[in-house]
C-alpha angles and dihedrals in degrees: 000000000000100000111073108138115108120220137209118258094255126104085355099173093050092048095045090048091050092051096048091042091053091049091053094048092047092052093243087119101041127195112295095026112143116240100214108191098210094044092050092046090053092048096051095036102242140112119269096257098075089046093052091050091047091052090049089056091049089053090051089052092051094245096110135033141182120256126190113263091001106066118207118006135170104271115271123236118251134178090230094056091044090057094045097046096043091045090058091044090055091053094049102035098047088055093044090052091049094050094041095052090053092057108026119123127227088247091056090048088056089052089050090051091050092052090046091054091049088050091053089050090052090050091052089050093046091239104154099182094045092050091050092047093051092043091054091045090053092049092046091058090056095043093048088057087065087078091228110113092180091059091051092048092051090050092049089052090052090049089057092047093052099035091111090055091048091052091052092050096044094047091050091053092048091049092053091060093204104060113113094181092101092068110011096079093043091052090052091046093055089050092049091049092049090051093045088236104158095179093051093047091051092047093049092053091047092052093043094053094044089052092046092051091054094045092051092045090054091047092051091049090050092050091049091060097049 
């Protein structure tokens, strides 16, 4: 299994939650994986109670769910949820890009560029999780410039909820070998931010999320037939 590190008997629930949560976001525990309480407790070296509480938190976050005859599992991917989550992301992230580009500093634009370059390196190395991490870091710099911490926090929560979808989409683009959608929109977004072009930044995010939704939808359909 993917969780092997043992932890000290302090703040057990928080630590167990953090470890399982990280494994889900990294893709080590993919959608549909069973979260067996006793197995997880043995792997992390705790009793079953902290694991049960950690799984309850994951269910509240929308990262785990109960299935008949299986118990808790990492939440499965569905077309309906994809449409709903990405629809909300479009509403929030187009506005965050617009506001951020109106207020971002040259120093923050340089930080965005640095994260963009690290993202391109991760793409070249076929490192899905690293490219998503750097992409989110780049976007967070822009969104933080909006001056609305609640907006950024809501977006971060959505990123966690749809990380499994993002992995599917990114991996599909990497596998194609010719898809530039993983970096083309981000490049345009950095340019829009540097120019303080709110309309362009908003439009880039809109186009990026529409494109991502379609790529992930196609990937899910392809997986359903295999």
